[in-house]
Amino acid sequence: MRAARCTSYGKPSGIEVTETDDLEPGPGEVLVRVHAAAVNYPDVLVAADRYQVSAPLPFTPGSEFAGVVAALGEGVTGPPVGSPVAGAVFTGAFAEQVVAPVVALRPIPDGLDMVHAAAFHVAYGTAYHALVTVGGAVAGEWAAVLGAAGGVGSATVDVASRLGLHVVAAASSPQRLAVARELGAEQGIDYVHEDLKARLREVTGGDGVHLVVDPVGGDHAEAALRALRRHGRFITVGYADGRIPRIPLNLVLLKNAIIRGFEARMMREEAPEAVAAAQHALAGMVRDGMRPMVSEVHPLEDVAAALTAVAERRTTGKVVLDLTPTR
Ligand SMILES: NC(=O)c1ccc[n+]([C@@H]2O[C@H](COP(=O)([O-])OP(=O)(O)OC[C@H]3O[C@@H](n4cnc5c(N)ncnc54)[C@H](OP(=O)(O)O)[C@@H]3O)[C@@H](O)[C@H]2O)c1
């Protein structure tokens, strides 16, 4: 099979596509013929060995995929061979075949093709859990979404708008804010050229936002926290900026505010009922026409360029690799 391979840690330009051995599922695992794989920011970090967990060399990068079940490992009773599935693994998705634990697989909501299914679960699951499961979002509230044109950010804008929140998008350019507005953001703030705290207060009539969802970190986190209203909630989701914010705790005290984290793997292990509830709610939104914003689709051979574009902050929404079988 064809697979992307990292043989040394570093920039995505070092990743090559080669012919490798076919895979076999082990006990509790499923072999999936990958039809599409989405690029996520952590794939860049894993390739550079800058992620929380190291992938031993050599390895096939890529975490999120959609495809068709090709074989079941020992002790696995389903989904049946031939079923369409989506899933997420630590590494291995940028290849024609991936082996995943059966618990890492998800059904594909009706209405999503393989490209959109590959781009769906990580971003939209994260968005839903950040907003609802840990964020406690209530229709009519003001929510600020940082990095609002990125993968998680665009999904969060989309889901928040559909939940009836008033969404303020924050991103680094007017073009990126226009993307967020198309997904339902009522207000946009260019946090490179505008004062995020002052503008968040201004667009909410002076009171500030009820909820912040932050997949970016860096300096924007504290500015957004300072624009929370009393009893507001700040949900920290990721650090695409590269700098993990150090927050003065008096800001939390003074507002009776709550800062909470969201981490997808822990949610899968510790709160399966919340995961099921999120899947149910998101499937309903897909039935109503919601689709992840896929801005670029590339063949597997372009994997290095696709990862480089994400690493260099040049993409909006999701970038997907198309691995549709040709025969
Ligand atoms: N907690 C979880 O379970 C979970 C799940 C999924 C993802 N994440 C994390 O969430 C973060 C965002 O993931 P994503 O897939 O949405 O990534 P993405 O599509 O690359 O979007 C990240 C956004 O961050 C902004 N940004 C600010 N500074 C940046 C920099 N120096 N380099 C790159 N982007 C920068 C960019 O928007 P502007 O240019 O508009 O600022 C970009 O659109 C990552 O840290 C990822 O690890 C966490």
XYZ file of C-alpha atoms and ligand atoms in Angstrom:
375
model
C 0.000 0.000 0.000
C 0.989 3.635 -0.367
C 1.722 5.522 2.833
C 3.253 8.816 3.949
C 6.353 8.142 6.068
C 8.269 10.228 8.591
C 11.815 8.838 8.852
C 13.172 11.785 10.845
C 11.542 14.490 12.968
C 11.255 17.947 11.504
C 9.325 20.060 9.039
C 6.562 18.442 6.957
C 8.762 18.833 3.856
C 10.690 15.761 5.070
C 7.636 13.481 4.760
C 7.684 11.136 1.757
C 5.098 8.848 0.185
C 6.367 5.303 -0.345
C 5.157 1.754 -0.910
C 4.912 -0.151 2.416
C 3.657 -3.534 3.631
C -0.084 -4.140 3.961
C -1.397 -4.046 7.543
C -3.112 -6.713 9.656
C -5.525 -5.872 12.494
C -4.543 -7.229 15.933
C -6.943 -8.236 18.726
C -9.543 -5.523 19.338
C -8.554 -3.729 16.135
C -10.121 -3.038 12.754
C -8.392 -2.629 9.381
C -9.868 0.277 7.403
C -9.306 1.053 3.718
C -8.831 4.822 3.984
C -10.752 6.934 1.456
C -9.927 10.343 2.921
C -7.766 11.700 5.754
C -7.986 15.172 7.285
C -5.003 17.245 8.367
C -5.077 18.421 11.980
C -2.631 20.846 13.551
C -1.263 18.165 15.937
C -0.094 16.149 12.879
C 2.422 18.952 12.263
C 3.551 18.828 15.900
C 3.900 15.021 15.922
C 6.037 15.136 12.735
C 8.305 17.667 14.445
C 8.345 15.698 17.743
C 6.842 18.745 19.452
C 3.637 17.012 20.598
C 2.977 15.894 24.202
C 3.595 12.278 23.149
C 6.407 11.118 20.795
C 5.800 8.826 17.821
C 8.760 6.413 17.445
C 10.485 6.641 14.032
C 9.768 5.638 11.344
C 5.999 6.186 11.347
C 3.062 7.077 9.140
C 1.630 10.443 10.221
C -2.053 11.368 10.197
C -4.786 10.958 12.755
C -8.240 11.482 11.285
C -9.718 9.335 8.540
C -12.849 8.027 6.845
C -13.036 4.794 4.900
C -14.478 1.316 4.670
C -13.948 -1.599 7.078
C -11.624 -4.109 5.352
C -11.017 -6.720 8.108
C -11.777 -7.354 11.788
C -9.153 -8.415 14.329
C -9.583 -11.167 16.921
C -12.475 -10.566 19.297
C -14.055 -7.829 17.165
C -17.626 -8.487 16.053
C -18.354 -5.323 14.073
C -18.870 -3.039 12.275
C -19.154 -5.500 9.376
C -16.583 -5.574 6.579
C -17.705 -3.064 3.941
C -19.214 -0.575 6.431
C -18.302 3.091 6.052
C -16.616 4.425 9.216
C -14.677 7.426 10.418
C -12.106 7.464 13.187
C -9.107 9.003 14.842
C -5.782 7.435 15.822
C -2.527 8.934 17.074
C -0.652 8.186 13.828
C -1.174 6.111 10.683
C -4.060 7.783 8.825
C -2.101 9.218 5.858
C -2.039 5.849 4.093
C -4.277 3.600 2.040
C -4.792 1.378 5.095
C -5.007 2.162 8.783
C -5.429 -0.115 11.789
C -7.532 1.385 14.589
C -8.905 0.097 17.893
C -12.585 -0.605 17.352
C -13.415 1.941 20.090
C -11.796 4.683 17.963
C -14.301 4.225 15.137
C -17.464 6.269 14.625
C -20.384 5.844 12.253
C -20.507 8.408 9.464
C -23.557 10.659 9.852
C -26.002 10.344 6.941
C -25.287 13.017 4.357
C -21.501 13.216 4.685
C -19.287 11.944 1.850
C -15.852 10.494 2.687
C -13.986 13.805 2.351
C -16.384 15.622 4.683
C -16.616 12.621 7.041
C -12.818 12.632 7.452
C -12.943 16.319 8.373
C -15.857 16.063 10.760
C -15.392 14.269 14.062
C -12.310 15.895 15.597
C -13.246 19.490 14.802
C -17.003 19.211 15.336
C -16.739 16.906 18.355
C -14.291 19.329 19.945
C -16.534 22.257 19.082
C -19.628 20.639 20.567
C -17.939 19.487 23.765
C -16.189 22.821 24.287
C -19.439 24.722 23.834
C -21.956 22.409 25.477
C -20.429 19.568 27.518
C -17.876 21.691 29.361
C -18.937 25.192 28.284
C -22.593 24.929 29.291
C -23.651 27.152 26.375
C -27.195 28.501 26.473
C -29.017 29.939 23.441
C -28.948 33.717 23.441
C -25.542 33.995 25.145
C -22.524 35.720 23.596
C -19.673 33.372 22.668
C -16.221 34.459 21.476
C -14.365 31.983 19.261
C -10.622 32.507 18.763
C -8.903 31.207 15.612
C -12.395 31.297 14.150
C -11.406 30.360 10.585
C -9.279 27.346 11.589
C -10.431 23.732 11.819
C -11.721 23.754 15.395
C -12.581 27.473 15.263
C -14.739 27.274 12.134
C -16.565 24.224 13.521
C -17.158 26.071 16.804
C -18.597 29.090 14.999
C -20.835 26.781 12.961
C -22.150 24.761 15.929
C -22.517 27.811 18.196
C -24.598 29.642 15.607
C -26.821 26.611 15.166
C -27.274 26.430 18.958
C -28.601 29.998 18.915
C -25.579 31.721 20.430
C -24.452 35.172 19.343
C -20.995 34.467 17.976
C -18.063 36.872 17.926
C -15.318 35.515 15.684
C -11.695 36.496 16.307
C -9.067 35.818 13.647
C -5.965 37.338 12.062
C -7.320 38.955 8.890
C -10.487 40.331 7.277
C -10.467 37.383 4.839
C -10.457 34.896 7.699
C -13.222 36.803 9.467
C -15.302 36.676 6.279
C -15.062 32.863 6.418
C -16.356 32.908 9.993
C -19.207 35.240 9.072
C -20.313 32.807 6.361
C -20.602 30.185 9.099
C -22.845 32.419 11.188
C -20.628 34.758 13.216
C -22.474 38.024 13.931
C -19.358 40.014 14.728
C -15.722 39.758 13.719
C -12.589 41.056 15.423
C -9.171 41.126 13.756
C -7.060 40.340 16.819
C -3.811 41.266 15.111
C -4.863 44.827 14.321
C -7.596 45.478 16.915
C -7.686 45.416 20.732
C -9.429 42.103 21.415
C -10.539 42.888 24.973
C -11.915 46.353 24.130
C -13.686 45.190 20.991
C -15.253 42.145 22.689
C -16.706 44.458 25.332
C -17.849 46.933 22.683
C -19.668 44.455 20.426
C -21.496 42.945 23.424
C -22.797 46.334 24.573
C -20.201 46.712 27.332
C -20.970 43.588 29.365
C -18.534 41.198 27.720
C -19.034 37.620 26.557
C -20.545 34.711 28.488
C -18.234 32.137 26.948
C -14.823 31.977 25.246
C -13.632 28.960 23.241
C -9.873 29.199 22.708
C -7.923 26.808 20.453
C -5.115 29.391 19.960
C -3.636 30.471 23.317
C -0.732 32.963 23.307
C -1.521 36.578 24.186
C -5.097 36.360 22.912
C -6.166 34.103 25.786
C -5.709 36.675 28.540
C -7.258 39.447 26.436
C -10.349 37.300 25.852
C -10.503 36.263 29.517
C -10.473 39.939 30.495
C -13.533 40.447 28.276
C -15.589 37.757 30.037
C -18.607 39.005 31.930
C -19.207 37.936 35.566
C -19.669 34.184 35.973
C -18.377 33.728 32.413
C -16.705 30.521 31.228
C -13.391 30.270 29.415
C -12.721 26.945 27.660
C -9.105 26.205 26.770
C -8.852 23.766 23.873
C -5.411 24.165 22.291
C -2.337 26.300 21.704
C -1.921 26.793 17.951
C -0.013 29.982 18.780
C 2.742 27.816 20.246
C 2.768 29.686 23.581
C 0.808 28.326 26.534
C -0.779 31.276 28.367
C 0.083 31.992 32.010
C -3.083 33.506 33.472
C -3.130 35.803 36.574
C -5.645 34.009 38.812
C -7.044 37.250 40.236
C -8.830 37.719 36.890
C -10.744 34.532 37.593
C -11.527 35.534 41.175
C -12.670 39.059 40.347
C -15.296 37.835 37.895
C -16.322 34.608 39.634
C -15.278 33.136 36.313
C -14.601 29.515 35.405
C -11.692 28.264 33.313
C -12.120 24.718 32.078
C -10.120 22.499 29.751
C -11.327 20.098 27.118
C -9.319 17.089 25.938
C -10.931 14.697 23.459
C -9.125 11.478 24.468
C -10.109 11.878 28.113
C -13.693 12.560 27.127
C -13.819 9.299 25.126
C -12.462 7.315 28.084
C -14.308 8.998 30.932
C -17.612 10.267 29.572
C -18.940 7.911 26.882
C -22.494 9.146 27.512
C -21.438 12.729 26.714
C -19.733 11.485 23.534
C -22.926 9.682 22.499
C -25.006 12.794 23.222
C -22.660 14.924 21.127
C -22.779 12.478 18.225
C -26.570 12.462 18.346
C -26.801 16.262 18.388
C -24.215 16.674 15.615
C -25.902 14.045 13.410
C -29.094 16.112 13.710
C -27.239 19.233 12.610
C -25.778 17.328 9.628
C -29.334 16.279 8.694
C -30.199 19.985 8.761
C -27.425 20.691 6.256
C -24.327 21.311 8.383
C -21.076 20.350 6.586
C -17.478 20.859 7.711
C -15.762 23.596 5.753
C -13.252 21.766 3.559
C -11.142 24.382 1.820
C -8.583 22.140 0.087
C -8.489 18.525 -1.119
C -5.110 17.047 -2.176
C -3.865 13.662 -3.335
C -1.717 11.715 -0.845
C 1.410 12.692 -2.825
C 0.848 16.323 -1.720
C 0.878 15.434 1.979
C 3.995 17.520 2.729
C 2.556 20.623 1.030
C -0.801 20.154 2.780
C 0.845 19.928 6.221
C 3.108 22.877 5.436
C 0.106 25.047 4.545
C -1.518 24.230 7.912
C 1.767 24.786 9.770
C 2.196 28.181 8.108
C -1.312 29.365 9.042
C -2.324 29.683 5.366
C -5.440 27.499 5.428
C -9.032 28.030 6.498
C -11.375 25.263 7.656
C -10.046 21.774 6.933
C -7.484 20.389 4.494
C -8.181 16.818 3.369
C -6.128 14.148 1.567
C -8.133 12.128 -0.964
C -7.203 8.428 -1.024
C -10.235 7.131 -2.913
C -9.411 3.698 -4.381
C -9.063 3.870 -8.172
C -9.913 0.185 -8.684
N -8.356 19.603 23.158
C -8.632 18.795 22.149
O -9.143 17.707 22.330
C -8.297 19.273 20.774
C -8.955 18.746 19.661
C -8.621 19.256 18.403
C -7.645 20.252 18.277
N -7.014 20.716 19.396
C -6.017 21.770 19.326
O -6.624 22.947 18.878
C -5.668 23.758 18.199
C -6.235 24.199 16.863
O -6.399 23.060 16.025
P -6.987 23.254 14.559
O -7.081 21.907 13.960
O -8.166 24.148 14.608
O -5.780 24.037 13.864
P -5.827 25.016 12.611
O -6.893 24.591 11.652
O -4.433 25.123 12.135
O -6.300 26.400 13.244
C -5.555 27.037 14.236
C -5.796 28.533 14.139
O -4.976 29.141 15.120
C -4.586 30.427 14.672
N -3.171 30.673 14.975
C -2.692 31.632 15.767
N -1.383 31.596 15.853
C -0.983 30.580 15.072
C 0.293 30.041 14.745
N 1.413 30.565 15.252
N 0.350 28.973 13.909
C -0.770 28.426 13.441
N -2.037 28.895 13.714
C -2.118 29.973 14.532
C -4.853 30.503 13.184
O -5.875 31.456 12.993
P -5.554 33.011 12.790
O -4.485 33.106 11.717
O -6.844 33.551 12.346
O -5.076 33.493 14.121
C -5.398 29.119 12.807
O -6.528 29.222 11.964
C -4.394 22.920 18.086
O -3.499 23.338 19.086
C -4.876 21.513 18.356
O -3.857 20.732 18.945
C -7.325 20.248 20.634
